[in-house]
PDB file of C-alpha atoms in Angstrom:
ATOM      1  CA  MET A 248     -37.043  38.277  29.573  1.00 46.00           C
ATOM      2  CA  ILE A 249     -34.927  35.602  31.376  1.00 53.00           C
ATOM      3  CA  LYS A 250     -36.803  32.782  29.567  1.00 57.00           C
ATOM      4  CA  LEU A 251     -36.105  34.417  26.168  1.00 54.00           C
ATOM      5  CA  LYS A 252     -32.467  34.841  27.055  1.00 62.00           C
ATOM      6  CA  THR A 253     -32.088  31.198  27.979  1.00 61.00           C
ATOM      7  CA  ARG A 254     -33.734  30.138  24.752  1.00 64.00           C
ATOM      8  CA  GLU A 255     -31.353  32.308  22.730  1.00 66.00           C
ATOM      9  CA  THR A 256     -28.334  30.933  24.554  1.00 64.00           C
ATOM     10  CA  SER A 257     -29.416  27.315  24.049  1.00 65.00           C
ATOM     11  CA  ILE A 258     -29.973  27.962  20.318  1.00 63.00           C
ATOM     12  CA  LYS A 259     -26.458  29.457  20.057  1.00 68.00           C
ATOM     13  CA  ALA A 260     -24.939  26.496  21.919  1.00 64.00           C
ATOM     14  CA  ILE A 261     -26.665  24.064  19.565  1.00 66.00           C
ATOM     15  CA  LYS A 262     -25.368  25.971  16.538  1.00 68.00           C
ATOM     16  CA  ILE A 263     -21.800  25.956  17.941  1.00 69.00           C
ATOM     17  CA  ASN A 264     -22.094  22.183  18.555  1.00 68.00           C
ATOM     18  CA  ASN A 265     -23.255  21.656  14.978  1.00 69.00           C
ATOM     19  CA  LYS A 266     -20.302  23.680  13.690  1.00 69.00           C
ATOM     20  CA  LEU A 267     -17.871  21.584  15.803  1.00 68.00           C
ATOM     21  CA  ILE A 268     -19.424  18.329  14.432  1.00 66.00           C
ATOM     22  CA  GLU A 269     -19.129  19.706  10.865  1.00 66.00           C
ATOM     23  CA  THR A 270     -15.412  20.576  11.331  1.00 65.00           C
ATOM     24  CA  LYS A 271     -14.667  17.157  12.834  1.00 66.00           C
ATOM     25  CA  ILE A 272     -16.168  15.477   9.776  1.00 64.00           C
ATOM     26  CA  TRP A 273     -14.092  17.695   7.529  1.00 64.00           C
ATOM     27  CA  GLU A 274     -10.905  16.968   9.529  1.00 65.00           C
ATOM     28  CA  THR A 275     -11.338  13.218   9.180  1.00 65.00           C
ATOM     29  CA  ASN A 276     -12.181  13.336   5.470  1.00 64.00           C
ATOM     30  CA  LEU A 277      -9.190  15.564   4.669  1.00 63.00           C
ATOM     31  CA  LYS A 278      -6.828  13.463   6.732  1.00 64.00           C
ATOM     32  CA  GLU A 279      -7.924  10.356   4.804  1.00 61.00           C
ATOM     33  CA  GLN A 280      -7.204  12.075   1.507  1.00 59.00           C
ATOM     34  CA  THR A 281      -3.871  13.721   2.255  1.00 56.00           C
ATOM     35  CA  LYS A 282      -2.362  15.231   5.453  1.00 54.00           C
ATOM     36  CA  LYS A 283      -0.236  18.298   4.838  1.00 54.00           C
ATOM     37  CA  PRO A 284      -1.654  20.270   1.861  1.00 52.00           C
ATOM     38  CA  LYS A 285      -5.296  19.741   2.917  1.00 51.00           C
ATOM     39  CA  ILE A 286      -4.835  21.197   6.375  1.00 52.00           C
ATOM     40  CA  ASN A 287      -4.872  24.700   4.913  1.00 54.00           C
ATOM     41  CA  THR A 288      -8.134  23.999   3.080  1.00 58.00           C
ATOM     42  CA  LYS A 289      -9.641  22.755   6.376  1.00 58.00           C
ATOM     43  CA  ASN A 290      -8.776  26.063   8.077  1.00 59.00           C
ATOM     44  CA  ILE A 291     -10.427  28.087   5.343  1.00 58.00           C
ATOM     45  CA  GLU A 292     -13.554  25.844   5.509  1.00 61.00           C
ATOM     46  CA  THR A 293     -13.878  26.277   9.271  1.00 60.00           C
ATOM     47  CA  LYS A 294     -13.511  30.116   9.039  1.00 62.00           C
ATOM     48  CA  LEU A 295     -16.385  30.146   6.492  1.00 59.00           C
ATOM     49  CA  TRP A 296     -18.547  28.066   8.836  1.00 58.00           C
ATOM     50  CA  GLU A 297     -17.818  30.415  11.753  1.00 60.00           C
ATOM     51  CA  ARG A 298     -18.902  33.431   9.727  1.00 62.00           C
ATOM     52  CA  GLU A 299     -22.118  31.790   8.611  1.00 57.00           C
ATOM     53  CA  LEU A 300     -23.134  31.045  12.195  1.00 54.00           C
TER      54      LEU A 300
END
């Protein structure tokens, strides 16, 4: 049981790290385009990613 739990937690941690990397890429791309109006779009995108994970 302990081994299964550690595997599950490690998979969750990897998914969270992937989400963070995705959001970082979105942030840089949106900042390059335009700063103020695109920040709202970034927040919506990250919310959708969180729900999928």
